[in-house]
Amino acid sequence: MAGVAGGGGGGGGNDFQWCFSQVKGAIDEDVAEADIISTVEFNYSGDLLATGDKGGRVVIFQREQENKSRPHSRGEYNVYSTFQSHEPEFDYLKSLEIEEKINKIRWLPQQNAAHFLLSTNDKTIKLWKISERDKRAEGYNLKDEDGRLRDPFRITALRVPILKPMDLMVEASPRRIFANAHTYHINSISVNSDHETYLSADDLRINLWHLEITDRSFNIVDIKPANMEELTEVITASEFHPHHCNVFVYSSSKGTIRLCDMRSSALCDRHSKFFEEPEDPSSRSFFSEIISSISDVKFSHSGRYMMTRDYLSVKVWDLNMENRPVETYQVHEYLRSKLCSLYENDCIFDKFECCWNGSDSAIMTGSYNNFFRMFDRNTRRDITLEASRESSKPRAILKPRKVCTGGKRKKDEISVDSLDFNKKILHTAWHPTENIIAVAATNNLYIFQDKIN
Amino acid sequence: MQGKGVKRPRGEMEGGEPEPRDPGAAPASSLFNISMVKLHQSLRRVEPNLRHLVLVANTLRRMQEQMQREAVGPAAPDSPEAPPVGDDLLLSTMDTSISTILEDLGQVEALSPARPEEEQPLAGASGARQEPARTSGPCLGPLELLSSASYLLEDGLEDIFEDIDTSMYDCDLWSPTSLSGFKAFSGAEDSDSKALAGAEDRLDMSDLDYLMDVLVGGHAL
């Protein structure tokens, strides 16, 4: 059975199969709300994998060095650091609690031995430094080994402290707090290719920050109408171009994407490019706008394309063509006839993310029933896989899943009505160079990797 | 949707689905009711999910347009599925109600320390938009409730306002949130322990010092 993947560096034509590698998180049926994973992100090298949850915690996994005696077994991801990034806060003015849920984590490119990441909740962005300590100093003059101060009169000789190895300690410390710049809920953060600035976007505004400056931000997009009664559209996601530090995009609840150039004016309310696919009149319904609302936008690594996720599909856009996407992939078209029920139970408002593989040859996104989908852009093959405990044996090959849309249900197929809409895969991440993927299923993190035949 | 494995009866699934392609079939009033309930629920929250609110409001507007088009169109007068007269009146005022709701949301939002409504963008290369302290809160005047649609707004709006004691906001300078905002910018490299300081830190600060700093304009909120 051929799977779908893209070679990070290898050529095409390999038949990939996805295998289970690891699963992190409790097996309990009763899931604590705070443990629900709300964001997943690999760092630039792929050696670190960060997750954020609704309880405001960040857990970072590190890939172990490959075992030379077993060259075919890939390095495992083990816990590297865990820290409380955000705490619940109370807004006295509005008498409401600000959720500590981590909406997004974005890594900074590594510049020295330490690692830096940005994490954000609805209102506040924080820059965290994660550093290792594997040595400690011994032989202080003014205090003894317990840390107690020595009596200065007893010190008769001077010695130079020496560094001794100690058990590795990983420390996370907040280096910057970027607060009080967002009235509405932050949905995106994106680090610029200049590695000095980043943007944060909420429902109506986008701000530009310098990583060193916390008391000031530049507002670069503001779509708040003069009268709130005229509000019909909100910003849903935003990202910087991977190579052009003056270019960014933002998507809207009406299914449009605007590309802006910060060189053209200080306030980028006027877009440089406007991407929108004309509505298909034959499939118009009351829910047309809701299902067209874009929940995620991601540039390809090449910077030539961008991908958007709406409720039923993933679209790939060529930045040079504004009037329609170049590729459209149906994620779960069988839900189109169920939109009314999905509207009723609010599932239609679920925000799915999407991601590219390292070579931009494949894309991945989540669905319901713990299913996730991958599309190979070259072969046009697609596959549906499931993140479940049942297929969680080490190196077990994942079996493709199929949803039966009507008529006789074949063996191993699942009917639409049997799908569990509480099991949603909203967050997925693909290793930057290899075929390793991280899939967040409620409170569990699944790691899958390919097995070259 | 039920939990996993439980099948919905076929009739239940298909009932209530709109078919706007068929001009003869009116949109299900259940869909309209569901949307109104959602709007209510959204407004009950002190800080509604703006995306959810906007999408539901737009969907309601679409249904309103559809119903109005059918009302003026050559629809059979005694069609059992035509919306009752009361709904027409409701719909015609619905748009204004939604607008009023959103406008009021704007007034509530304007109380927060981030930028006021009337701020103009700065011209010039920096394009910086500093956020000055608010020196006067907006007036929460009475809303114009349309009688036929008053039931739509009543609960939601009272919930928004019931726990706000407006006497606190007569002078915005003393609002705790302004003070907390100031505290967060008091140093270039504040550690989180300072920024997330407890209430006692804020209350210790001299009101006069704060006034001076605001007048000097040295601190953005």
XYZ file of C-alpha atoms in Angstrom:
674
model
C 0.000 0.000 0.000
C 1.491 3.258 -1.001
C 1.242 6.181 1.310
C 1.652 9.818 0.568
C 4.697 11.770 1.503
C 7.301 13.992 0.016
C 10.983 13.308 0.080
C 12.750 15.756 2.273
C 15.846 15.362 0.231
C 15.266 12.142 -1.580
C 13.800 11.774 -5.010
C 10.252 10.880 -5.827
C 9.094 7.458 -6.787
C 9.618 5.891 -3.374
C 6.601 4.219 -1.966
C 6.211 5.569 1.492
C 4.304 4.039 4.311
C 3.551 5.871 7.493
C 4.302 4.104 10.739
C 3.460 4.780 14.295
C 6.432 6.041 16.255
C 5.336 7.480 19.594
C 2.370 8.823 21.486
C 2.574 11.310 24.353
C -0.094 12.046 26.884
C -2.439 10.263 29.231
C -4.565 7.337 28.148
C -7.431 8.338 30.411
C -10.861 8.423 28.852
C -11.596 11.408 31.044
C -9.628 14.214 29.502
C -8.888 17.251 31.621
C -9.666 20.427 29.705
C -6.279 21.868 30.584
C -4.468 18.994 28.894
C -6.008 19.587 25.484
C -3.211 20.431 23.069
C -3.816 23.732 21.325
C -0.693 24.137 19.182
C 2.188 22.035 17.796
C 5.372 23.327 16.171
C 8.728 21.913 15.097
C 11.727 24.211 15.331
C 13.869 25.073 12.297
C 16.068 21.984 12.565
C 13.308 19.618 13.595
C 15.230 18.510 16.643
C 12.786 20.207 18.951
C 9.024 19.834 18.960
C 6.917 22.179 21.080
C 3.319 21.792 22.176
C 1.088 24.240 24.003
C -2.099 23.336 25.825
C -5.240 24.904 27.208
C -3.719 25.015 30.667
C -1.073 27.463 29.482
C 1.766 24.950 29.590
C 4.456 24.408 27.006
C 6.120 21.030 26.619
C 9.194 20.730 24.431
C 10.378 17.383 23.130
C 13.873 16.793 21.858
C 14.925 14.243 19.349
C 17.467 11.807 20.670
C 20.642 11.223 18.734
C 20.309 8.300 16.394
C 21.534 5.015 17.683
C 24.474 3.888 15.607
C 23.857 0.236 16.371
C 20.355 0.486 14.943
C 20.753 2.740 11.947
C 17.216 2.236 10.700
C 15.552 3.315 13.881
C 15.028 7.007 14.035
C 15.668 9.132 17.054
C 12.813 9.323 19.499
C 11.356 12.508 20.868
C 11.575 12.765 24.634
C 10.596 15.512 27.025
C 13.221 18.233 27.086
C 11.517 20.999 29.009
C 8.128 21.750 30.523
C 7.082 25.142 31.795
C 4.059 27.249 32.557
C 3.986 29.879 29.864
C 0.765 31.729 30.626
C -1.409 31.933 33.694
C -5.073 32.849 33.756
C -5.416 36.588 34.191
C -8.253 38.724 35.320
C -9.296 41.804 33.394
C -10.758 44.047 36.073
C -12.341 46.419 33.627
C -14.450 43.843 31.878
C -14.786 41.493 34.801
C -13.612 38.533 32.849
C -10.877 36.002 32.962
C -8.312 35.942 30.184
C -7.735 32.367 29.151
C -4.301 30.948 29.573
C -4.692 28.684 26.552
C -1.667 28.827 24.264
C -2.972 29.791 20.839
C 0.304 29.645 18.954
C 3.982 28.836 19.409
C 6.593 30.018 16.925
C 10.301 29.236 17.165
C 13.017 31.753 16.456
C 15.937 30.609 14.325
C 18.749 29.429 16.536
C 21.587 31.901 16.903
C 23.521 30.526 19.864
C 23.406 27.609 22.249
C 20.047 28.639 23.648
C 16.666 28.193 21.978
C 14.035 30.906 21.762
C 10.343 30.677 21.099
C 7.333 32.963 21.125
C 4.166 31.731 22.774
C 0.882 33.585 22.902
C -2.521 33.378 24.511
C -5.482 35.625 23.609
C -3.818 38.813 24.766
C -0.132 38.485 25.615
C 2.905 37.236 23.715
C 5.982 36.019 25.537
C 9.511 35.341 24.401
C 11.008 32.335 26.180
C 14.630 31.347 26.368
C 15.363 27.675 26.816
C 18.930 26.979 27.816
C 20.920 24.054 29.073
C 23.070 23.940 32.096
C 25.388 20.991 32.506
C 28.097 22.477 34.636
C 28.153 24.073 38.002
C 30.763 26.050 39.797
C 32.326 24.657 42.937
C 34.708 26.193 45.388
C 33.221 29.583 46.058
C 35.040 31.721 48.546
C 32.157 33.473 50.223
C 29.766 30.571 50.578
C 30.163 26.901 51.182
C 28.756 24.032 49.157
C 25.349 24.248 50.850
C 25.074 27.849 49.853
C 25.412 29.158 53.360
C 27.489 32.250 53.717
C 30.862 31.694 55.240
C 32.076 33.808 58.062
C 34.400 36.289 56.372
C 36.837 36.201 59.256
C 37.379 32.501 58.681
C 38.443 32.921 55.104
C 42.183 32.793 55.080
C 42.891 31.717 51.531
C 41.558 32.613 48.122
C 40.686 29.986 45.601
C 39.402 30.013 42.063
C 36.045 28.228 41.643
C 36.167 25.365 39.195
C 33.474 24.115 36.846
C 32.281 20.597 37.403
C 29.832 18.625 35.299
C 26.347 18.114 36.613
C 23.161 16.441 35.434
C 21.722 18.285 32.513
C 19.240 20.910 33.559
C 17.062 22.667 31.025
C 15.794 26.042 32.104
C 13.082 28.119 30.535
C 12.969 31.796 31.375
C 10.725 34.538 30.044
C 12.859 37.175 28.380
C 10.196 39.532 27.024
C 6.545 40.117 27.678
C 4.609 41.808 24.877
C 1.363 42.862 26.481
C -1.556 45.244 26.197
C -1.497 45.699 22.454
C -4.523 43.647 21.523
C -8.117 44.446 22.298
C -9.355 41.345 20.533
C -8.210 37.745 20.612
C -4.808 36.982 19.129
C -5.067 34.246 16.497
C -1.601 34.336 14.892
C 2.016 35.221 15.435
C 4.678 35.036 12.756
C 8.422 35.609 12.959
C 9.857 37.708 10.133
C 12.694 36.525 7.918
C 14.779 39.393 9.264
C 14.782 37.562 12.616
C 14.298 40.885 14.363
C 10.594 41.532 14.050
C 7.405 39.564 14.245
C 3.701 40.190 13.755
C 0.737 39.385 15.950
C -2.803 39.363 14.614
C -6.140 39.521 16.390
C -9.677 39.635 14.968
C -9.396 43.184 13.717
C -5.782 44.320 13.885
C -2.246 43.248 13.098
C 0.717 44.620 15.007
C 4.398 44.584 14.162
C 6.875 44.143 17.010
C 10.598 44.310 17.421
C 11.804 41.404 19.522
C 13.811 43.741 21.733
C 11.061 46.259 22.386
C 8.083 45.402 24.527
C 6.469 48.755 25.269
C 5.623 49.661 21.733
C 4.227 48.002 18.653
C 3.386 49.312 15.204
C -0.125 48.781 13.963
C 0.079 47.697 10.331
C -3.467 46.514 9.632
C -6.683 47.786 11.128
C -10.004 46.608 9.754
C -12.118 47.827 12.588
C -14.950 49.881 11.069
C -15.708 53.335 12.411
C -19.027 51.963 13.540
C -18.927 48.471 14.925
C -22.400 47.947 13.528
C -20.779 47.778 10.103
C -18.556 44.882 11.130
C -18.984 41.962 8.761
C -15.512 40.501 8.490
C -12.678 39.541 10.837
C -9.038 38.558 10.422
C -8.541 34.839 10.913
C -4.814 34.201 10.287
C -1.653 35.996 9.249
C 1.897 35.092 8.259
C 5.093 36.695 7.038
C 6.581 35.684 3.727
C 9.490 33.271 4.351
C 12.000 35.321 2.340
C 10.683 38.837 1.729
C 10.711 40.620 5.047
C 8.355 43.336 3.790
C 5.577 40.983 2.694
C 2.880 39.325 4.756
C -0.596 37.918 4.182
C -3.753 37.804 6.219
C -6.915 35.816 5.695
C -10.482 36.692 6.577
C -13.730 35.120 7.678
C -15.094 35.790 4.183
C -12.606 33.474 2.536
C -10.305 36.140 1.152
C -6.559 36.587 1.489
C -4.781 39.906 1.290
C -1.088 40.219 0.599
C 0.485 43.393 1.910
C 3.767 45.127 1.303
C 5.043 47.128 4.252
C 7.156 49.287 1.974
C 4.145 50.809 0.287
C 2.738 52.526 3.346
C 2.947 52.503 7.095
C -0.600 51.305 7.514
C -1.246 48.363 5.235
C -5.000 48.714 5.028
C -4.689 48.692 1.272
C -3.530 45.361 0.023
C -1.085 44.755 -2.772
C -2.839 41.577 -3.834
C -6.289 40.238 -3.150
C -6.941 36.517 -3.446
C -10.486 35.271 -3.710
C -12.108 32.425 -5.551
C -15.478 33.314 -7.025
C -18.335 31.488 -5.358
C -19.778 28.527 -7.194
C -23.436 29.499 -7.626
C -24.565 25.882 -7.762
C -23.350 25.154 -4.252
C -24.583 28.319 -2.637
C -26.283 27.922 0.712
C -26.781 29.813 3.915
C -23.539 28.319 5.117
C -21.455 29.383 2.141
C -19.752 32.143 4.016
C -19.096 30.132 7.143
C -17.484 27.268 5.259
C -15.445 29.674 3.179
C -13.983 31.266 6.309
C -10.259 30.590 6.249
C -8.915 28.999 9.410
C -5.226 28.852 8.487
C -2.827 30.284 5.922
C 0.727 29.013 5.369
C 3.376 30.001 2.866
C 5.249 27.211 1.130
C 8.918 26.921 2.057
C 9.790 28.154 -1.409
C 7.733 31.289 -0.871
C 6.102 30.890 -4.244
C 2.827 29.437 -3.019
C 0.535 29.738 -0.067
C -2.015 27.308 1.253
C -5.349 28.118 2.890
C -7.673 25.893 4.869
C -11.381 26.467 4.931
C -13.971 24.157 6.438
C -14.174 21.573 3.676
C -11.044 22.034 1.602
C -7.400 23.016 1.336
C -6.369 25.347 -1.467
C -2.952 26.078 -2.874
C -2.518 29.538 -4.357
C 0.178 30.800 -6.678
C 1.134 34.245 -5.399
C 1.077 35.481 -8.975
C -2.535 34.508 -9.543
C -5.199 36.192 -7.503
C -8.435 35.099 -9.066
C -8.378 31.435 -8.159
C -6.242 28.788 -6.443
C -4.033 26.545 -8.552
C -4.971 23.441 -6.578
C -7.966 22.489 -4.458
C -8.122 19.409 -2.286
C -11.324 18.164 -0.683
C -10.752 17.184 2.907
C -14.143 15.787 3.841
C -16.634 16.662 1.138
C -19.075 14.145 2.623
C -19.813 16.718 5.312
C -21.364 19.138 2.835
C -24.774 17.550 3.195
C -24.485 17.669 6.983
C -23.745 21.352 7.307
C -26.987 22.101 9.076
C -26.250 19.696 11.900
C -22.657 20.861 12.045
C -23.911 24.416 12.345
C -26.233 23.405 15.118
C -23.486 21.802 17.206
C -20.964 24.516 16.311
C -18.570 22.088 14.619
C -18.808 24.206 11.493
C -16.788 26.828 13.347
C -13.876 24.475 14.094
C -10.552 25.913 12.969
C -8.368 23.351 11.277
C -4.718 24.051 10.536
C -2.662 22.810 7.615
C 1.025 22.331 6.888
C 3.534 21.714 4.107
C 6.251 19.091 4.086
C 9.847 20.213 3.770
C 9.989 20.052 -0.013
C 6.478 21.508 -0.551
C 5.480 18.375 -2.435
C 2.864 17.281 0.088
C 0.362 18.929 2.421
C -1.443 17.694 5.493
C -4.500 18.708 7.450
C -6.817 17.250 10.075
C -10.420 16.113 10.118
C -12.867 14.453 12.521
C -12.833 11.035 14.140
C -9.089 11.563 14.702
C -8.567 11.294 10.964
C -5.993 13.358 9.175
C -5.432 13.725 5.477
C -2.334 14.044 3.313
C -2.199 15.107 -0.301
C 0.706 14.549 -2.682
C 0.794 17.507 -5.038
C 2.753 15.666 -7.718
C 0.944 12.358 -7.932
C -2.388 13.821 -6.820
C -2.784 10.861 -4.496
C -4.368 11.380 -1.131
C -4.606 9.286 1.970
C -6.629 9.299 5.161
C -4.980 8.046 8.325
C -6.126 7.794 11.906
C -4.401 8.719 15.135
C -5.616 6.097 17.540
C -4.346 3.994 20.375
C -5.406 0.868 18.532
C -2.767 1.328 15.875
C -0.117 2.387 18.352
C 2.275 -0.518 18.258
C 5.882 0.462 17.660
C 6.632 0.832 13.969
C 3.171 -0.455 13.078
C 2.196 0.632 9.605
C -0.843 2.863 9.503
C -3.722 1.521 7.523
C -5.499 3.956 5.223
C -9.018 4.801 6.331
C -12.052 5.390 4.232
C -15.370 7.071 4.913
C -18.418 5.551 3.312
C -20.730 8.221 1.985
C -23.711 6.196 1.010
C -24.877 2.834 -0.172
C -23.383 -0.317 1.125
C -20.628 0.133 3.611
C -17.633 -2.006 2.862
C -15.640 -3.748 5.514
C -13.206 -1.403 7.270
C -15.083 1.634 6.061
C -16.793 3.946 8.474
C -20.029 5.674 7.701
C -20.409 9.425 7.988
C -23.010 9.091 10.698
C -20.635 7.102 12.861
C -17.896 9.695 12.865
C -16.988 11.067 16.249
C -17.076 14.836 15.922
C -15.570 15.316 19.350
C -12.332 13.783 18.137
C -10.946 16.512 15.966
C -7.426 16.883 14.633
C -6.990 20.641 14.511
C -3.207 20.862 14.893
C -0.568 19.035 12.890
C 3.090 19.692 12.117
C 5.588 18.304 9.624
C 9.307 18.028 10.298
C 11.162 20.647 8.206
C 13.346 18.158 6.346
C 12.262 14.609 7.106
C 9.097 12.594 6.892
C 8.172 12.855 10.521
C 4.806 14.275 11.497
C 3.286 15.312 14.796
C -0.486 15.072 15.147
C -2.373 16.447 18.144
C -5.464 14.439 19.033
C -7.158 16.206 21.940
C -4.718 15.547 24.801
C -2.437 13.140 22.993
C 0.452 13.885 20.683
C 1.116 11.246 18.040
C 4.393 11.065 16.167
C 4.501 9.148 12.924
C 7.361 8.601 10.531
C 7.881 6.978 7.224
C 9.307 3.575 6.642
C 11.140 3.352 3.384
C 10.504 0.067 1.713
C -24.352 14.937 16.561
C -24.379 11.994 18.890
C -21.337 10.324 20.345
C -19.449 7.844 18.311
C -21.217 4.830 16.966
C -24.730 6.139 17.514
C -26.566 6.643 14.301
C -28.991 9.422 13.803
C -32.277 8.434 12.231
C -32.256 9.387 8.592
C -35.249 11.699 8.884
C -33.668 13.644 11.710
C -30.542 14.260 9.675
C -32.279 15.661 6.661
C -34.886 17.762 8.392
C -34.126 21.414 8.700
C -31.614 21.598 5.864
C -32.053 24.663 3.715
C -32.330 24.247 -0.023
C -31.976 27.702 -1.432
C -31.600 26.254 -4.891
C -35.269 25.398 -4.762
C -37.090 28.689 -4.719
C -40.291 27.062 -3.653
C -38.928 25.737 -0.377
C -38.620 28.325 2.334
C -35.631 28.202 4.652
C -36.409 26.186 7.721
C -37.552 28.391 10.560
C -35.639 26.044 12.835
C -32.418 27.290 11.249
C -33.497 30.823 11.989
C -34.257 29.927 15.578
C -30.939 28.146 15.990
C -29.150 31.222 14.712
C -30.988 33.520 17.080
C -30.109 31.255 19.984
C -26.462 31.324 18.928
C -26.489 35.089 18.716
C -27.964 35.255 22.186
C -25.416 32.861 23.579
C -22.615 34.796 21.970
C -23.814 38.028 23.484
C -24.205 36.492 26.917
C -20.459 36.212 27.103
C -18.678 39.273 28.379
C -16.155 38.968 25.577
C -17.867 37.227 22.662
C -15.937 35.304 20.073
C -15.967 37.953 17.367
C -15.533 35.548 14.470
C -18.406 33.384 15.651
C -20.597 36.414 16.230
C -19.880 37.942 12.836
C -20.438 34.690 10.956
C -23.747 33.991 12.710
C -24.895 37.581 12.170
C -24.010 37.405 8.476
C -25.851 34.109 8.147
C -28.917 35.647 9.754
C -28.724 38.564 7.334
C -28.586 36.111 4.443
C -31.690 34.375 5.708
C -33.378 37.712 6.096
C -32.576 38.639 2.497
C -33.849 35.304 1.317
C -37.085 35.666 3.230
C -37.593 39.200 1.988
C -36.970 38.097 -1.565
C -39.530 35.355 -1.145
C -41.977 37.728 0.441
C -41.945 40.033 -2.576
C -41.526 37.213 -5.081
C -44.322 35.247 -6.713
C -44.630 32.849 -3.818
C -48.017 31.226 -3.152
C -49.716 33.205 -0.419
C -51.070 30.185 1.337
C -47.919 28.164 1.172
C -47.678 26.389 4.506
C -43.978 26.990 4.672
C -44.069 30.742 4.191
C -42.816 32.562 7.234
C -45.621 33.980 9.344
C -46.290 37.688 9.364
C -44.719 38.091 12.736
C -41.435 36.790 11.372
C -41.480 39.354 8.572
C -41.705 42.158 11.042
C -39.026 40.498 13.104
C -36.772 40.137 10.105
C -37.185 43.681 8.976
C -36.007 44.881 12.331
C -33.431 42.133 12.713
C -30.855 43.841 10.601
C -31.035 46.962 12.653
C -30.925 44.888 15.828
C -27.779 43.109 14.721
C -26.236 46.441 13.865
C -27.188 47.854 17.218
C -25.735 44.819 18.963
C -22.449 45.212 17.147
C -22.405 48.928 17.772
C -22.898 48.331 21.426
C -20.109 45.794 21.340
C -17.956 48.575 20.011
C -18.842 50.765 22.962
C -18.024 48.025 25.422
C -14.738 47.317 23.675
C -13.858 50.987 23.693
C -13.594 50.882 27.451
C -10.486 48.760 27.231
C -7.088 50.490 27.414
C -6.057 49.802 23.797
C -6.638 52.468 21.204
C -9.675 54.744 21.303
C -12.093 55.081 18.400
C -11.158 58.553 17.318
C -7.396 58.081 17.041
C -5.957 59.002 13.671
C -3.029 57.147 12.141
C 0.254 58.991 12.397
C 1.704 60.098 9.125
C 5.374 59.663 8.556
C 7.924 56.955 8.107
C 7.659 55.377 11.500
C 3.955 54.778 11.243
C 3.945 54.075 14.903
C 0.635 54.031 16.601
C 1.207 54.728 20.215
C -1.782 54.079 22.361
C -2.472 57.019 24.622
C -4.309 56.676 27.863
C -7.986 57.241 27.730
C -8.909 60.355 29.543
C -12.650 59.934 29.420
C -14.819 56.885 29.135
C -17.596 56.717 26.565
C -21.109 57.238 27.729
C -23.128 54.066 27.934
C -26.303 55.718 26.819
C -29.585 53.898 26.402
C -29.898 51.759 23.311
C -32.656 52.282 20.873
C -34.571 49.100 21.202
C -37.098 48.370 18.577
C -40.267 47.244 20.255
C -40.966 44.265 18.090
C -37.438 42.986 18.442
C -36.839 43.977 22.008
C -36.916 40.393 23.178
C -33.873 39.740 21.025
C -31.752 42.277 22.766
C -33.039 42.314 26.294
C -31.286 39.365 27.846
C -28.007 39.686 26.002
C -27.488 43.343 26.723
C -28.480 43.189 30.359
C -25.988 40.443 30.830
C -23.294 42.612 29.304
C -23.949 45.450 31.695
C -25.264 43.889 34.865
C -21.977 43.509 36.632
C -20.411 46.747 35.486
C -20.611 49.452 38.073
C -20.314 52.568 35.940
C -19.488 54.790 38.888
C -16.004 53.288 38.749
C -15.489 54.614 35.269
C -16.384 58.203 35.862
C -12.712 58.966 35.924
C -10.785 56.535 33.809
C -7.417 57.431 35.249
C -8.110 55.404 38.327
C -9.112 52.310 36.471
C -7.000 49.378 37.630
C -6.383 48.220 34.111
C -4.758 51.496 33.104
C -2.453 51.147 36.056
C -1.610 47.583 35.186
C -0.800 48.656 31.651
C 1.540 51.281 32.963
C 3.256 48.793 35.182
C 4.001 46.494 32.289
C 5.975 49.173 30.467
C 7.938 50.480 33.372
C 11.096 48.695 32.277
C 12.617 47.630 29.009
C 13.297 44.105 30.146
C 10.617 43.376 32.652
C 10.628 39.859 33.877
C 7.256 38.281 34.076
C 7.237 38.520 37.836
C 6.961 42.274 37.522
C 4.507 42.357 34.675
C 2.241 39.870 36.385
C 2.602 41.525 39.740
C -0.264 41.199 42.157
C -2.774 43.891 42.793
C -0.807 45.255 45.703
C 1.911 46.590 43.409
C -0.548 48.564 41.361
C -2.381 50.001 44.303
C 0.859 51.090 45.930
C 1.712 53.401 43.076
C 1.056 57.014 43.746
C -1.888 58.366 41.786
C -0.075 61.630 41.339
C 2.956 59.943 39.829
C 0.718 58.236 37.362
C -1.014 61.477 36.465
C 2.337 63.148 35.862
C 3.523 60.403 33.612
C 0.351 60.418 31.575
C 0.580 64.176 31.117
C 4.195 63.920 30.118
C 3.076 61.310 27.630
C 5.970 59.075 28.356
C 4.059 55.868 28.572
C 1.908 54.147 26.049
C -0.892 51.963 27.215
